[in-house]
PDB file of C-alpha atoms and ligand atoms in Angstrom:
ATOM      1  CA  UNK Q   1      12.641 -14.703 -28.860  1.00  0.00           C
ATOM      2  CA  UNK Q   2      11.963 -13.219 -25.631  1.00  0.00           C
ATOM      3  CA  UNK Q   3      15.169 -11.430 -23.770  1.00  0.00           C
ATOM      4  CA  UNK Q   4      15.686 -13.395 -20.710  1.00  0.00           C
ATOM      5  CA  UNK Q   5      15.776 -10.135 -18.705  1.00  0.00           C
ATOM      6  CA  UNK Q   6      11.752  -9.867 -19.727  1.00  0.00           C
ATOM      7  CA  UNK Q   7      11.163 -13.589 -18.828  1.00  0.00           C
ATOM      8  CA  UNK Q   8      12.832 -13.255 -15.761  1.00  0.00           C
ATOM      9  CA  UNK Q   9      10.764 -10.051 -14.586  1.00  0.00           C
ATOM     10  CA  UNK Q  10       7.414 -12.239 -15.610  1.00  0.00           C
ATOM     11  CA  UNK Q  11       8.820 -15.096 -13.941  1.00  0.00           C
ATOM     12  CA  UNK Q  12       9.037 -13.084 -10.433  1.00  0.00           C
ATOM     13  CA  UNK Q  13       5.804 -11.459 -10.936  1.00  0.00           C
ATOM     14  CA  UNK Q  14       3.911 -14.665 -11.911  1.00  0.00           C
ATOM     15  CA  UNK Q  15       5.283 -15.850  -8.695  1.00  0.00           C
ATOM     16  CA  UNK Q  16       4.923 -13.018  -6.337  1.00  0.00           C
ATOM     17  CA  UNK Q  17       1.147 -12.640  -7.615  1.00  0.00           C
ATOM     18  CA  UNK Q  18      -1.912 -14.747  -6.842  1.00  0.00           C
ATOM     19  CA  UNK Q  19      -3.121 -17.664  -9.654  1.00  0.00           C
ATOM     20  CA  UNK Q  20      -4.921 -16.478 -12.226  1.00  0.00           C
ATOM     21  CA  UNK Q  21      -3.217 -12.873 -12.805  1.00  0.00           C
ATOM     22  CA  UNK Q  22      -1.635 -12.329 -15.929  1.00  0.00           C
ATOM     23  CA  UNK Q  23       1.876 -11.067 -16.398  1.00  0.00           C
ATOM     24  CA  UNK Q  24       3.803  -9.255 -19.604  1.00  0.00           C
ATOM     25  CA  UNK Q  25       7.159  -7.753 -19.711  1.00  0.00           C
ATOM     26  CA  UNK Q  26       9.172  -6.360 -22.263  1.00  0.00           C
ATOM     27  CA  UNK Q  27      12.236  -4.323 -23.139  1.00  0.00           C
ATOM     28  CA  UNK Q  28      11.411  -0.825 -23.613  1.00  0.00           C
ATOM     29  CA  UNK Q  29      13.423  -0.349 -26.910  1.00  0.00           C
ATOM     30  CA  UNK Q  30      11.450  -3.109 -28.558  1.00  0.00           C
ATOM     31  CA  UNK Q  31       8.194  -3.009 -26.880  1.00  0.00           C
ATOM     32  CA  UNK Q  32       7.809   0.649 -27.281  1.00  0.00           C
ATOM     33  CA  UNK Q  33       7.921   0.856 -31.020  1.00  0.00           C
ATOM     34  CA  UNK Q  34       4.612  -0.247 -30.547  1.00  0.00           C
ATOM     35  CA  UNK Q  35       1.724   1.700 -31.834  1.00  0.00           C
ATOM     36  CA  UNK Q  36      -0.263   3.761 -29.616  1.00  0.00           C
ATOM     37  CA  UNK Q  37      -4.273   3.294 -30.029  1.00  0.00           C
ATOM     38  CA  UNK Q  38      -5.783   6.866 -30.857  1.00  0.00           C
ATOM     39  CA  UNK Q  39      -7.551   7.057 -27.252  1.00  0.00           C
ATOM     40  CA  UNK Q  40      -3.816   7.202 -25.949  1.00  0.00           C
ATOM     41  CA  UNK Q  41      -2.139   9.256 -28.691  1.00  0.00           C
ATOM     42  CA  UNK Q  42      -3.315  12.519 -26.793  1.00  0.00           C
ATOM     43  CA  UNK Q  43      -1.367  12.191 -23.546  1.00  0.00           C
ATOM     44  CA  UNK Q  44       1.556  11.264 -25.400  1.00  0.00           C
ATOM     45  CA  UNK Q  45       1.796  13.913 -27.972  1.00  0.00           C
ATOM     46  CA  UNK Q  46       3.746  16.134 -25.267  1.00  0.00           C
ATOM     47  CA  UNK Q  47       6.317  13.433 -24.258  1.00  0.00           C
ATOM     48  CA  UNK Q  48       9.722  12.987 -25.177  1.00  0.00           C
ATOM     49  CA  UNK Q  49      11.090  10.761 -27.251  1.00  0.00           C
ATOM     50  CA  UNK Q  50      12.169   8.303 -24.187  1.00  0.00           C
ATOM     51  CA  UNK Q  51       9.034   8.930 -22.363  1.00  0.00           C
ATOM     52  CA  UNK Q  52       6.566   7.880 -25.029  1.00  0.00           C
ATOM     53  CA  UNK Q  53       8.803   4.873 -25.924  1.00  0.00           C
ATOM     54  CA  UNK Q  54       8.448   4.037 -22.050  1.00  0.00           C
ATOM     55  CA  UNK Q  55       4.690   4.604 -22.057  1.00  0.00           C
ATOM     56  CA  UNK Q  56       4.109   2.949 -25.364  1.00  0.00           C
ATOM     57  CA  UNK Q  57       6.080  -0.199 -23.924  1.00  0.00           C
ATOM     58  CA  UNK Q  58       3.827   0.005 -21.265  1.00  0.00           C
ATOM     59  CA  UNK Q  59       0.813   0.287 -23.393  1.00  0.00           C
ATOM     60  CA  UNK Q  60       1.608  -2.994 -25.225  1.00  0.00           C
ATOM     61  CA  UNK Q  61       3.148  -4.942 -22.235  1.00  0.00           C
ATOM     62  CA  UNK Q  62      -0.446  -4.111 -20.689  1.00  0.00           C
ATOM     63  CA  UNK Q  63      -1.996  -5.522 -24.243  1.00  0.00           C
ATOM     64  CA  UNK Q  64      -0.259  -8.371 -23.524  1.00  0.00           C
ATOM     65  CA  UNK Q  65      -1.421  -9.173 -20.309  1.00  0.00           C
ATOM     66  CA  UNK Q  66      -4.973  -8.716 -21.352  1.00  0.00           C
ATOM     67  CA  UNK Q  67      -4.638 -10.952 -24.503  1.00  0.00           C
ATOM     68  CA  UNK Q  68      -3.936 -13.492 -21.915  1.00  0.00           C
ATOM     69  CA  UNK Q  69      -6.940 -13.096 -20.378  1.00  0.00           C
ATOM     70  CA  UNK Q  70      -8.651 -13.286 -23.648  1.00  0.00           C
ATOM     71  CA  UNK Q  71      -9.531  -9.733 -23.924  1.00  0.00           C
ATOM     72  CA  UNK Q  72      -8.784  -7.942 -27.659  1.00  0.00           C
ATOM     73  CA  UNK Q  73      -6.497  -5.465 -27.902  1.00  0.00           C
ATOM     74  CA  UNK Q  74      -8.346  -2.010 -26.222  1.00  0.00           C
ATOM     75  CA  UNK Q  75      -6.770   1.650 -25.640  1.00  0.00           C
ATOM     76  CA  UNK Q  76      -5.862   2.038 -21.817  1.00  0.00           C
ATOM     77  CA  UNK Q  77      -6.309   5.896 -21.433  1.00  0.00           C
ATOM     78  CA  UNK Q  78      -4.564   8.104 -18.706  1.00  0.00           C
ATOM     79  CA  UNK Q  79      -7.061   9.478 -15.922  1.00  0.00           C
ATOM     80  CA  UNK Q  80      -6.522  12.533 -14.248  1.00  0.00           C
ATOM     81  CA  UNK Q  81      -4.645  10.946 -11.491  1.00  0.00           C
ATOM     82  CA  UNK Q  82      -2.185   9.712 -14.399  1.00  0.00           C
ATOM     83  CA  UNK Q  83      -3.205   6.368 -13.843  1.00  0.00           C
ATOM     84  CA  UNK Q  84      -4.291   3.975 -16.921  1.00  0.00           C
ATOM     85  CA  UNK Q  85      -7.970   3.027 -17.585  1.00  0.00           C
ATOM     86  CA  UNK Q  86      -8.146  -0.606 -17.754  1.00  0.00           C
ATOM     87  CA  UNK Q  87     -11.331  -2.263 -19.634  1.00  0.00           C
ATOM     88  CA  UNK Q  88     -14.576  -2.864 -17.733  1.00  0.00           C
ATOM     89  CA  UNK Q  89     -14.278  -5.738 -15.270  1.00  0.00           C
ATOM     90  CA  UNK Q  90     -10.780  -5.730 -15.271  1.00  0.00           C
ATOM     91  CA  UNK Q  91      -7.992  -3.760 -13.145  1.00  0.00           C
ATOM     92  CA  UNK Q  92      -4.276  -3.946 -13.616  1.00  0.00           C
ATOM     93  CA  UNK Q  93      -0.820  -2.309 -12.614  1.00  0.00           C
ATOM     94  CA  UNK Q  94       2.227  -0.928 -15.172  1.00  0.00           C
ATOM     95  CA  UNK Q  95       5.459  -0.070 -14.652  1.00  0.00           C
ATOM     96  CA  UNK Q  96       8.788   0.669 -16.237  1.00  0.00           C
ATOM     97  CA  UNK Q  97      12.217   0.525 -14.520  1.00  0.00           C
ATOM     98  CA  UNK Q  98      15.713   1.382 -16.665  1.00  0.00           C
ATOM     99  CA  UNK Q  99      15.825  -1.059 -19.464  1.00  0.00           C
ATOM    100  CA  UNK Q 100      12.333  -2.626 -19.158  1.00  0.00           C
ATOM    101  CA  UNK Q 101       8.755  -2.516 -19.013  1.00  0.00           C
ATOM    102  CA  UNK Q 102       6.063  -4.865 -17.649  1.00  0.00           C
ATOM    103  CA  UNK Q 103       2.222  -4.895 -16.717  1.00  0.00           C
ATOM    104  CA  UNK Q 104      -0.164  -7.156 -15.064  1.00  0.00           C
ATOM    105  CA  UNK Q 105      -3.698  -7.403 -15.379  1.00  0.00           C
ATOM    106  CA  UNK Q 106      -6.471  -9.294 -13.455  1.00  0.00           C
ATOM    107  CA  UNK Q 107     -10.510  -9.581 -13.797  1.00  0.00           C
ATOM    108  CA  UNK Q 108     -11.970  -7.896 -11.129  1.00  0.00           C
ATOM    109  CA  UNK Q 109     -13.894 -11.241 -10.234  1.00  0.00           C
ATOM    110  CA  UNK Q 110      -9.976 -12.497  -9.147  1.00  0.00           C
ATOM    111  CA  UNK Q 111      -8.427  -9.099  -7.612  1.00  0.00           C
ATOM    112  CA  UNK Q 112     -10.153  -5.888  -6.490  1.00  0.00           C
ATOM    113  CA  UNK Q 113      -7.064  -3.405  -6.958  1.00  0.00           C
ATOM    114  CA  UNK Q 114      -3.701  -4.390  -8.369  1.00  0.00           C
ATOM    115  CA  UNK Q 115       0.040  -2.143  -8.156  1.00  0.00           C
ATOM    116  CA  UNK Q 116       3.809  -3.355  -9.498  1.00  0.00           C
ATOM    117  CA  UNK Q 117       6.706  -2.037  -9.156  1.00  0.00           C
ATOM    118  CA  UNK Q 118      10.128  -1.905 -10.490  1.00  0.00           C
ATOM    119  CA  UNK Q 119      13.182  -0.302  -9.649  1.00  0.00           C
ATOM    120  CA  UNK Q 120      17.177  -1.264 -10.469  1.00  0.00           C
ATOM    121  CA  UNK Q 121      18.746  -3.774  -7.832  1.00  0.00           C
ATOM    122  CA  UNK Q 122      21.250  -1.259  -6.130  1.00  0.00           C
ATOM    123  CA  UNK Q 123      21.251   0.340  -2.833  1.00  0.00           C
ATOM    124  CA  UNK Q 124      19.140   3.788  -1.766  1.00  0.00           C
ATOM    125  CA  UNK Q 125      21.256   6.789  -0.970  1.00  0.00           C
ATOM    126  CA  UNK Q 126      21.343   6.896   3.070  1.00  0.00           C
ATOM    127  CA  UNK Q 127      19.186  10.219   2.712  1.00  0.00           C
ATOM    128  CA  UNK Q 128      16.539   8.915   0.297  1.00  0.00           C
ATOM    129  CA  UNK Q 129      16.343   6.042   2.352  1.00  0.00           C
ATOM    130  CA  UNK Q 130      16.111   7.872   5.779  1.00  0.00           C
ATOM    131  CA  UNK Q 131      12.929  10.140   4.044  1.00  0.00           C
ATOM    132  CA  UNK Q 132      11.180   7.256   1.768  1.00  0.00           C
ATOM    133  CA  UNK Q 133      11.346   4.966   4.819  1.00  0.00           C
ATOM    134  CA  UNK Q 134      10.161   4.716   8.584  1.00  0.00           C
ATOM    135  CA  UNK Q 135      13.090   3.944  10.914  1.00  0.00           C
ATOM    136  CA  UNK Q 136      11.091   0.826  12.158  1.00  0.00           C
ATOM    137  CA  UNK Q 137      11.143  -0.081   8.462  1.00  0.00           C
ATOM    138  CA  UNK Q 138      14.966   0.146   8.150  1.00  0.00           C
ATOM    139  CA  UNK Q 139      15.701  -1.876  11.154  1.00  0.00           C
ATOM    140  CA  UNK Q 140      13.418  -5.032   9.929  1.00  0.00           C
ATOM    141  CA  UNK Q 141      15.367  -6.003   7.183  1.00  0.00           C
ATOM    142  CA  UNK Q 142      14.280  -9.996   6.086  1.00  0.00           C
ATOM    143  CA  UNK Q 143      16.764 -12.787   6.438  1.00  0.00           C
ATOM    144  CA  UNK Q 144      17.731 -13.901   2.495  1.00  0.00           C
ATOM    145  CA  UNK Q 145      17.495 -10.404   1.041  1.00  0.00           C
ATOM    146  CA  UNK Q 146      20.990  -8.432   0.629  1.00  0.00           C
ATOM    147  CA  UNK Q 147      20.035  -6.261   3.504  1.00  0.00           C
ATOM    148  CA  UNK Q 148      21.730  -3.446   1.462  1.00  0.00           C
ATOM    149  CA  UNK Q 149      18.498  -3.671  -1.105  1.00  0.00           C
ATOM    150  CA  UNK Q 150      15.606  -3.629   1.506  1.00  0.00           C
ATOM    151  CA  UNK Q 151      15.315   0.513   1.480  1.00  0.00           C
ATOM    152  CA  UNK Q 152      14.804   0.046  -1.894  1.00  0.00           C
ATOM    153  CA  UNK Q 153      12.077  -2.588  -1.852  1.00  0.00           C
ATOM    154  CA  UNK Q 154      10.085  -1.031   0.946  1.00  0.00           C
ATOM    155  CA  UNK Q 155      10.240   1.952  -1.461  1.00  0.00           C
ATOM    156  CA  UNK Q 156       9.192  -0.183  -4.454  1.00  0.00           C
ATOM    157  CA  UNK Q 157       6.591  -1.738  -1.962  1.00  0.00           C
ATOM    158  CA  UNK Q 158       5.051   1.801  -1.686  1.00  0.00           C
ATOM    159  CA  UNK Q 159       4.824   2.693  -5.141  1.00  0.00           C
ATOM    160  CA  UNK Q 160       3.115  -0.348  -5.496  1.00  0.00           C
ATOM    161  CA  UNK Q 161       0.277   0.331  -2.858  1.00  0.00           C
ATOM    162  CA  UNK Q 162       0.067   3.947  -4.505  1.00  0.00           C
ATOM    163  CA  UNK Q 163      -0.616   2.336  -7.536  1.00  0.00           C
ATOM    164  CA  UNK Q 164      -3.162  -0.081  -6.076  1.00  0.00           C
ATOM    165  CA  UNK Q 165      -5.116   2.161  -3.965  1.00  0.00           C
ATOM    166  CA  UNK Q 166      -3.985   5.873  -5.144  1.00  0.00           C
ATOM    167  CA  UNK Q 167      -7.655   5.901  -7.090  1.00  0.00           C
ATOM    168  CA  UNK Q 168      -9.582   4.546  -4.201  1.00  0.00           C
ATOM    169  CA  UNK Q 169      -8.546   6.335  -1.695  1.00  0.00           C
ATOM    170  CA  UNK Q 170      -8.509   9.676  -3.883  1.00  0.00           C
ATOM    171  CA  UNK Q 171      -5.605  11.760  -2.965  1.00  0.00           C
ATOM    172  CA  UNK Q 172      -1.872  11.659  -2.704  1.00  0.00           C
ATOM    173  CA  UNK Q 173       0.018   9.748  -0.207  1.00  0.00           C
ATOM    174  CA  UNK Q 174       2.927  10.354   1.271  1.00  0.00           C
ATOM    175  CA  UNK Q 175       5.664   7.471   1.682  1.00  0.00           C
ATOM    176  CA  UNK Q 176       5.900   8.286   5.636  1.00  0.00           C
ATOM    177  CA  UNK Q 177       1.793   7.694   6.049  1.00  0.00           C
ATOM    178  CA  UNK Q 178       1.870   3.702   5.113  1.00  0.00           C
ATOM    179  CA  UNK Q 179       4.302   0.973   6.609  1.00  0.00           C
ATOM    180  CA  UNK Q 180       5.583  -1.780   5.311  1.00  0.00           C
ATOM    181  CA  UNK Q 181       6.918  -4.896   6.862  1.00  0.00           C
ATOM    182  CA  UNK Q 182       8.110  -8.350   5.707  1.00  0.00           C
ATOM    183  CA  UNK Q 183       6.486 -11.762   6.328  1.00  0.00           C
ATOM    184  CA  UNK Q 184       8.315 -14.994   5.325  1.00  0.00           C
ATOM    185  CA  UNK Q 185       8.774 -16.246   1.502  1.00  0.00           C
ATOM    186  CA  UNK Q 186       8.902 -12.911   0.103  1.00  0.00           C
ATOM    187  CA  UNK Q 187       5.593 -12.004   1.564  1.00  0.00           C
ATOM    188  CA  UNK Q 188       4.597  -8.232   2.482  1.00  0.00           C
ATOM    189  CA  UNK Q 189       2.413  -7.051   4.990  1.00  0.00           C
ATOM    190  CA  UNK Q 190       1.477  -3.212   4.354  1.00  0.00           C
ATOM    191  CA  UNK Q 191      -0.476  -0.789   6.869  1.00  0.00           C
ATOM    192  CA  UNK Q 192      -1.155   2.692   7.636  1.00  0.00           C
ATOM    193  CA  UNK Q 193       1.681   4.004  10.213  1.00  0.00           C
ATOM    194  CA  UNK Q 194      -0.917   6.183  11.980  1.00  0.00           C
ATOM    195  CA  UNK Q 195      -4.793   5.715  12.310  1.00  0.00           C
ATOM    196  CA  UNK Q 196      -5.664   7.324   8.983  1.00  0.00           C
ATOM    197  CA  UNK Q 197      -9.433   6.734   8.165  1.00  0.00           C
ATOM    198  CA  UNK Q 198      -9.450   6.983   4.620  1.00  0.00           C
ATOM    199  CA  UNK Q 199      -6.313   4.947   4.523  1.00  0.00           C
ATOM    200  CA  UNK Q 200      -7.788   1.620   6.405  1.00  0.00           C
ATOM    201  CA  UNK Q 201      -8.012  -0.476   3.049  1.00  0.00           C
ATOM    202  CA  UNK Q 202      -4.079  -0.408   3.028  1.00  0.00           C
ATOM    203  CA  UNK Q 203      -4.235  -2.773   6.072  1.00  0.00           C
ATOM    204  CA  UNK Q 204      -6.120  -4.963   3.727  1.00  0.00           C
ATOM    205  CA  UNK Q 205      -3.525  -5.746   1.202  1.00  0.00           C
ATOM    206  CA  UNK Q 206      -1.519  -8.243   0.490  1.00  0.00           C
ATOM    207  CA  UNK Q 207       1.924  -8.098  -1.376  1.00  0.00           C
ATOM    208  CA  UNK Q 208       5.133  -9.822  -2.186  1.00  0.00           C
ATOM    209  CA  UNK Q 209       8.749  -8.776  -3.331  1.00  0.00           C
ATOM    210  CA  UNK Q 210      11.250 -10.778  -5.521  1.00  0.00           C
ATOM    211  CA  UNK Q 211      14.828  -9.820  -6.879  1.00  0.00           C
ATOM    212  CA  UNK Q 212      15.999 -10.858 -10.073  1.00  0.00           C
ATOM    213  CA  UNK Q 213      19.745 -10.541 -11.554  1.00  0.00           C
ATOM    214  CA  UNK Q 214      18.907  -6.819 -12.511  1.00  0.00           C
ATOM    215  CA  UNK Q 215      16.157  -5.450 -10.589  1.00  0.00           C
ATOM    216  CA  UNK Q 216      13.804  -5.586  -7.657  1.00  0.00           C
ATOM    217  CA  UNK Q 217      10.084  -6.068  -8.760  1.00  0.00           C
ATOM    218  CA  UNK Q 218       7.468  -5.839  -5.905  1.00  0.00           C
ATOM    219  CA  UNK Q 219       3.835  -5.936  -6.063  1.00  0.00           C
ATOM    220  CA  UNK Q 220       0.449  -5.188  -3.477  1.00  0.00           C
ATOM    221  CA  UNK Q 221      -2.821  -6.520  -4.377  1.00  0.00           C
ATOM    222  CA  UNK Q 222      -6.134  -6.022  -2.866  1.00  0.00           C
ATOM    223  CA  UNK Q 223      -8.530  -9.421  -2.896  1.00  0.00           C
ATOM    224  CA  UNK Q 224     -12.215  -8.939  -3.922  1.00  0.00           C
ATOM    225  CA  UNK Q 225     -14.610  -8.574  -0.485  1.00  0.00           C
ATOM    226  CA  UNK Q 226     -16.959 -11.849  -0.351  1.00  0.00           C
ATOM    227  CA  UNK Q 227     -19.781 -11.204  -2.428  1.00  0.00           C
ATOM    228  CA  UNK Q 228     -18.835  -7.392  -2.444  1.00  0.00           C
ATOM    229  CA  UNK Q 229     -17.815  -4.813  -4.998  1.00  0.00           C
ATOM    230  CA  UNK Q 230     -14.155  -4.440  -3.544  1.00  0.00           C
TER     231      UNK Q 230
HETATM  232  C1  LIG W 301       2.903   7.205  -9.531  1.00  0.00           C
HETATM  233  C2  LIG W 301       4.214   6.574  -9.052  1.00  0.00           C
HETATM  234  C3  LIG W 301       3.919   5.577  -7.933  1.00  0.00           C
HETATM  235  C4  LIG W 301       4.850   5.838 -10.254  1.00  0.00           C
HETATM  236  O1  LIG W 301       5.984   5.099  -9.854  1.00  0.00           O
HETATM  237  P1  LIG W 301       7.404   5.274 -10.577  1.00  0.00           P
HETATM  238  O2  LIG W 301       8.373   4.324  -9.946  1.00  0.00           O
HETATM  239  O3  LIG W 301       7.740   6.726 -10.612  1.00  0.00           O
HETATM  240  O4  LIG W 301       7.200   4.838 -12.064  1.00  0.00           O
HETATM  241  P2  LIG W 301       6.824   3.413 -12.693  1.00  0.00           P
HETATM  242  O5  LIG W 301       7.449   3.377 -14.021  1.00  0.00           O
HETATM  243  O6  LIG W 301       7.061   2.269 -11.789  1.00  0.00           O
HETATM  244  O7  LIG W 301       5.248   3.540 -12.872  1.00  0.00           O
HETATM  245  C5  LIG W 301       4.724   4.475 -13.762  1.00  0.00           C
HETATM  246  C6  LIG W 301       3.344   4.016 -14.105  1.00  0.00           C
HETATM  247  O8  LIG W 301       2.525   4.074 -12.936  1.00  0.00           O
HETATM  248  C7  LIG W 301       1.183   4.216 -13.372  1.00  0.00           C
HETATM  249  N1  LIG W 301       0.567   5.248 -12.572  1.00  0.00           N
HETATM  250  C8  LIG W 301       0.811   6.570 -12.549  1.00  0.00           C
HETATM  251  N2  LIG W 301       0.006   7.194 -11.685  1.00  0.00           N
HETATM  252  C9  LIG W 301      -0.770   6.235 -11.144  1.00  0.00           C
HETATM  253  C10 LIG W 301      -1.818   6.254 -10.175  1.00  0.00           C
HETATM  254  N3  LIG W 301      -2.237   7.396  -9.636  1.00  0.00           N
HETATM  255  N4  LIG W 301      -2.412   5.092  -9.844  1.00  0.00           N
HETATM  256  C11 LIG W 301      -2.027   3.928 -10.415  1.00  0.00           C
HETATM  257  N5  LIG W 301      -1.031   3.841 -11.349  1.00  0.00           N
HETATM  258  C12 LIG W 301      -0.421   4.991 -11.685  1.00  0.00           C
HETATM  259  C13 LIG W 301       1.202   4.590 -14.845  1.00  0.00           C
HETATM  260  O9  LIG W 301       0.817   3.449 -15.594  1.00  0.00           O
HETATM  261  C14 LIG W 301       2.657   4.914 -15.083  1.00  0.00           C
HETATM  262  O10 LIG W 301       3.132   4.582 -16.353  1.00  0.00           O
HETATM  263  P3  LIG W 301       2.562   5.306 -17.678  1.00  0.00           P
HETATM  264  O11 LIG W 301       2.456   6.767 -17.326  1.00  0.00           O
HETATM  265  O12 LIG W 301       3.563   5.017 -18.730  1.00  0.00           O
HETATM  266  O13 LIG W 301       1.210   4.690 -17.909  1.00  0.00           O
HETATM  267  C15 LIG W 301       5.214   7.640  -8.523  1.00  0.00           C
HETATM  268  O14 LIG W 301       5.670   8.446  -9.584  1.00  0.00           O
HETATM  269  C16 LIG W 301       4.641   8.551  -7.462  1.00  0.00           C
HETATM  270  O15 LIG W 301       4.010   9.566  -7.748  1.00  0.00           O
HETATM  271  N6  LIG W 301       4.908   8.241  -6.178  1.00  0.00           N
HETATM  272  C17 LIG W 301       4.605   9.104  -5.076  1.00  0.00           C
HETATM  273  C18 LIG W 301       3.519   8.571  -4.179  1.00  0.00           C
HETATM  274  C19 LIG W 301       3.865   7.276  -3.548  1.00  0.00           C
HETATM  275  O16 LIG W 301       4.395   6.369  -4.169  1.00  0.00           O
HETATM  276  N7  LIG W 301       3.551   7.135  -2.257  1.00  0.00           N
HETATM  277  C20 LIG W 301       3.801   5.916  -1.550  1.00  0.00           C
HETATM  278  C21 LIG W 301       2.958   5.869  -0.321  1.00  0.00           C
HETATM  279  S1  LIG W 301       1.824   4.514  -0.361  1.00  0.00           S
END
């Protein structure tokens, strides 16, 4: 049986995320006894003991998700940006936060771009907080969130546009350069905090948060362009 920690964490991601996206999480000590495929044994031959357990978890949370797509089970490589490959005509998003491990996957026909995020459910350290996030940020908390958690989630928020457009937009950016705000219902709105040219898709975005009884899980998700190739 499923822990209810896992079920929860699909639960809030199922919910944040548009229909049709599939969801798998998993605890990392179970999940990551999973075999790696041979195209991801490489990367992992360097880790630690934790680490591979966490990537492996990863690796088979991902598997999941595409199962429920009805894809077979395929090797997600790591490019050279460390994110994973995910199979032709399909993108997707992992992540691993203490305890537990989850992925979500999408055909391309239903999302163009996909990040997740997890992190614990505790405060940020004033400092991190003050550096991670814009002071415009930290004065919008949303009504119905512990207004203690929201550095953290706008910091969650960002990792998941990194992970959703880091490969797009082909370079490394830095927490100050995109700004997050909240909408109503758990809804995200996400934009670049200065006129950045190559980071105009962020405005285009959408993205939600959610808090369960252990962590906050946040997600950004770029729909496909009408008749376009993303
Ligand atoms: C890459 C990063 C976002 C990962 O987030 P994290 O909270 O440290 O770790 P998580 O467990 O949530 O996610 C790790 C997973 O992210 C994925 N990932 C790593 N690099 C990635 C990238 N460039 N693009 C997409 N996904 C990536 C991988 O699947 C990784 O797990 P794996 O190595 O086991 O496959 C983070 O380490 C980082 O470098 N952040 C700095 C940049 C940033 O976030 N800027 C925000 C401004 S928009």
């Amino acid at each position: 049986m499923q822990a209810p920690a896992a079920s929860e964490i699909e639960a809030a991601l199922a919910a944040l995320l548009p229909p049709g996206i599939a969801v798998a999480a998993a605890s990392v000590a179970v999940a990551g006894l999973a075999p790696l495929l041979p195209a991801e044994a490489g990367p992992a031959q360097s880790m630690v003991p934790r680490r591979r357990q966490e990537f492996a978890a990863g690796r088979a949370c991902a598997r999941q998700a595409l199962a429920a797509l009805g894809l077979p089970p395929v090797a997600l490589p790591v490019a050279s940006d460390r994110s994973p490959l995910w199979p032709p005509g399909t993108c997707g998003s992992i992540t691993h936060a203490g305890e537990w491990a989850a992925a979500a996957a999408a055909p391309l026909a239903r999302l163009a771009g996909l990040g997740i995020d997890l992190e614990e459910r505790a405060a940020l350290e004033p400092d991190l907080a003050a550096r991670l996030c814009r002071p415009e940020e930290l004065a919008s908390a949303p009504p119905g969130l512990p207004p203690d958690l929201w550095p953290r989630t706008v910091f969650s928020a960002k990792e998941s546009v990194y992970k959703c457009v880091r490969t797009r937009v082909g370079r490394f950016i830095d927490f100050t350069e995109v700004r997050v705000a909240a909408g109503s219902g758990g809804r995200l709105r996400f934009e670049p905090a200065e006129a950045t040219a190559d980071l105009a898709i962020v405005a285009r975005l959408a993205g939600g948060y959610a808090v369960t009884a252990e962590l906050i899980v946040t997600a950004a998700w770029l729909a496909p362009m009408p008749g376009g190739n993303g």
